[in-house]
mmCIF file of C-alpha atoms in Angstrom:
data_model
loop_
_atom_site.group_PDB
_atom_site.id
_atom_site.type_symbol
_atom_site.label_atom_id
_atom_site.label_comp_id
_atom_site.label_asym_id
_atom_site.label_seq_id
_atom_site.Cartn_x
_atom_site.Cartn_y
_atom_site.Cartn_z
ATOM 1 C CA UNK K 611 -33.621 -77.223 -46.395
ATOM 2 C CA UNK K 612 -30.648 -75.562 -44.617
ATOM 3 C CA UNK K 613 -27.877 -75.538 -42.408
ATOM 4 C CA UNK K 614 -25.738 -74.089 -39.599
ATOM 5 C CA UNK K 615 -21.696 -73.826 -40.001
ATOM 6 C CA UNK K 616 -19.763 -74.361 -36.227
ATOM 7 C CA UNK K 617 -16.038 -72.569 -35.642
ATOM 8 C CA UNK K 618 -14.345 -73.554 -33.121
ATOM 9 C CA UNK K 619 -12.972 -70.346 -31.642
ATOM 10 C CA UNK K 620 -11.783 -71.572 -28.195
ATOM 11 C CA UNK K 621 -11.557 -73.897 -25.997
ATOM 12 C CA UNK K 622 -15.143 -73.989 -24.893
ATOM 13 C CA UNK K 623 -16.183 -71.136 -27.321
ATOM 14 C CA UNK K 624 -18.039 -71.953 -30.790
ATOM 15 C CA UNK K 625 -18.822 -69.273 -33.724
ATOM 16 C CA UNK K 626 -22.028 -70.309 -35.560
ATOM 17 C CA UNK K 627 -22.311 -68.933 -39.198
ATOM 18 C CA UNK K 628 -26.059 -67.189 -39.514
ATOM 19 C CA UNK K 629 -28.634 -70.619 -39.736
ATOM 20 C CA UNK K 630 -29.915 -70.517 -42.975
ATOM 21 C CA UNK K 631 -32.915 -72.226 -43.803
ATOM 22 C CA UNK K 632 -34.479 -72.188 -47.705
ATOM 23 C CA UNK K 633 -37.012 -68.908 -48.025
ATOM 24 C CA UNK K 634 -39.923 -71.375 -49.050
ATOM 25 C CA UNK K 635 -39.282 -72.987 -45.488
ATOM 26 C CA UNK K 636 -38.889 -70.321 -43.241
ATOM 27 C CA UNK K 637 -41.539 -69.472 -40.097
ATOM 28 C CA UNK K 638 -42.026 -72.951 -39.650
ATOM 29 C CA UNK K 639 -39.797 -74.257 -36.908
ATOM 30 C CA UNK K 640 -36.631 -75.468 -38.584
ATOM 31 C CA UNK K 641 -34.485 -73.050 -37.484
ATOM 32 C CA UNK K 642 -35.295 -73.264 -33.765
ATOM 33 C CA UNK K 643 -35.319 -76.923 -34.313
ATOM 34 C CA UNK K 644 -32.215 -77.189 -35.087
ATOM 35 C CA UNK K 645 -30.254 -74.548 -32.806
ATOM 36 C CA UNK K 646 -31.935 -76.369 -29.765
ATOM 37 C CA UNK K 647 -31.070 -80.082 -31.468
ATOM 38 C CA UNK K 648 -27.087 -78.244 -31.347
ATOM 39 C CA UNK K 649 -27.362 -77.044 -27.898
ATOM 40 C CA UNK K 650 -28.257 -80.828 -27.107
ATOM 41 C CA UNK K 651 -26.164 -82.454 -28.538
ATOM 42 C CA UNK K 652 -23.074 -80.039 -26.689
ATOM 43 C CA UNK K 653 -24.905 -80.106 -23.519
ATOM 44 C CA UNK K 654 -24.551 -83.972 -23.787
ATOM 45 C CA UNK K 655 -20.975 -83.718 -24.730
ATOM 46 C CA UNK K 656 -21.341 -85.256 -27.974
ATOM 47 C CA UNK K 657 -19.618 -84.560 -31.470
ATOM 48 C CA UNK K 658 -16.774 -81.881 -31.691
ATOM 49 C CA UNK K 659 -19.109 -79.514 -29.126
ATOM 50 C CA UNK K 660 -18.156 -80.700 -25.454
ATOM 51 C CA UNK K 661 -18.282 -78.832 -22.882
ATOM 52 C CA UNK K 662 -19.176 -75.551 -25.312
ATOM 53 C CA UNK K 663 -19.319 -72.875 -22.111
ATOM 54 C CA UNK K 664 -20.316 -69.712 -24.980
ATOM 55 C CA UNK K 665 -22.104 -69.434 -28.434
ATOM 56 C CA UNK K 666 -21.690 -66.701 -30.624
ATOM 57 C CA UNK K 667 -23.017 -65.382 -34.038
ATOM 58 C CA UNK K 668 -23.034 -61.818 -35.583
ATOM 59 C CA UNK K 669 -26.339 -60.501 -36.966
ATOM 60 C CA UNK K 670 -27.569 -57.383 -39.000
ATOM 61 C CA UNK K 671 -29.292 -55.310 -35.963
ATOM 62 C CA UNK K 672 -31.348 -53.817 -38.892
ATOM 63 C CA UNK K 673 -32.347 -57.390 -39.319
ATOM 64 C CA UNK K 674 -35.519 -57.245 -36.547
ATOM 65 C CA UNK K 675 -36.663 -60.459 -37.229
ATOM 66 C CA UNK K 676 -33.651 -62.471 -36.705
ATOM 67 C CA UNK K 677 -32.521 -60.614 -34.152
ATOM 68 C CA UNK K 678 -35.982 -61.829 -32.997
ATOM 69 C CA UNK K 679 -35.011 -65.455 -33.766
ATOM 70 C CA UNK K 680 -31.900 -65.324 -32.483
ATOM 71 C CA UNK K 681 -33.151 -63.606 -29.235
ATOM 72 C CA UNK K 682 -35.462 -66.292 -28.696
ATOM 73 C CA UNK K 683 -32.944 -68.752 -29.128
ATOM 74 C CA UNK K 684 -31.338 -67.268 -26.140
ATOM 75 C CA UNK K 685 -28.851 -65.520 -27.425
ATOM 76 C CA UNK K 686 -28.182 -61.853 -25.991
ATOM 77 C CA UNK K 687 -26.129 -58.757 -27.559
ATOM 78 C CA UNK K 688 -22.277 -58.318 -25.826
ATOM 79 C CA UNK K 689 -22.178 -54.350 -26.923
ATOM 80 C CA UNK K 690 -19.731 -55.314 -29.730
ATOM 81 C CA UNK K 691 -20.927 -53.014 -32.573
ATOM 82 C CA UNK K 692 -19.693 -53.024 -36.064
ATOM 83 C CA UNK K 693 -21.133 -50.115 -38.464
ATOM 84 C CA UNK K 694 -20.555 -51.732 -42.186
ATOM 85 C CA UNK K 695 -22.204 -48.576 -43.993
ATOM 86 C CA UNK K 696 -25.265 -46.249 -43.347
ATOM 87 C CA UNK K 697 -27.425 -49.208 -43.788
ATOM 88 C CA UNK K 698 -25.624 -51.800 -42.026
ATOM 89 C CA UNK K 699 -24.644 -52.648 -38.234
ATOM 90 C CA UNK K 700 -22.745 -56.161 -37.146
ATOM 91 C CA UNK K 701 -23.744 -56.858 -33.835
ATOM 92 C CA UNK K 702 -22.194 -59.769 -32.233
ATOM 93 C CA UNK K 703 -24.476 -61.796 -30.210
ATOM 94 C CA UNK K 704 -23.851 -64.586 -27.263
ATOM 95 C CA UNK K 705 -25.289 -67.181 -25.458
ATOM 96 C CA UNK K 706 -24.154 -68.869 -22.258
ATOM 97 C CA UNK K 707 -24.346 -72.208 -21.499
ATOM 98 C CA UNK K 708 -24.049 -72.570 -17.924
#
């Protein structure tokens, strides 16, 4: 159906890979699903995710839809651009968990 990837980039910082979920699938609530069943499980100090202070992912800003996603997910942009070609912007997204 799909997946997410987890880095562990710091202490309490974790790097999510894009969620992917299978095209056939998508718009029906698996990839909120599972971002919130993550949070969860780090806000209950489970798993390799305790105490996880900061969440961050890159994104296509061309991409309106996921940033969508992403946005409701409550994630936020940090200002960190990256231009990959004409087409093409990285933008490097956060969200706290305080």
């Amino acid at each position: 159906l799909g997946g997410i990837c987890v880095w562990r980039t710091g202490e309490h910082v974790r790097f999510l890979a894009p969620v992917f979920i299978d095209p056939a699938e998508q718009e029906k609530g698996y990839g909120g699903r599972a971002l919130a069943r993550l949070f969860e499980t780090a806000a209950g100090k489970k798993e390799d995710h305790t105490e996880v202070e900061r969440w961050k992912l890159t994104c296509t800003l061309e991409d309106s839809g996921l940033m969508r996603f992403y946005g409701h997910a409550g994630f936020r942009e940090t200002g960190e651009r990256a231009k990959v070609n004409e087409r093409t912007t990285l933008v490097l997204l956060e969200r706290v968990s305080y």
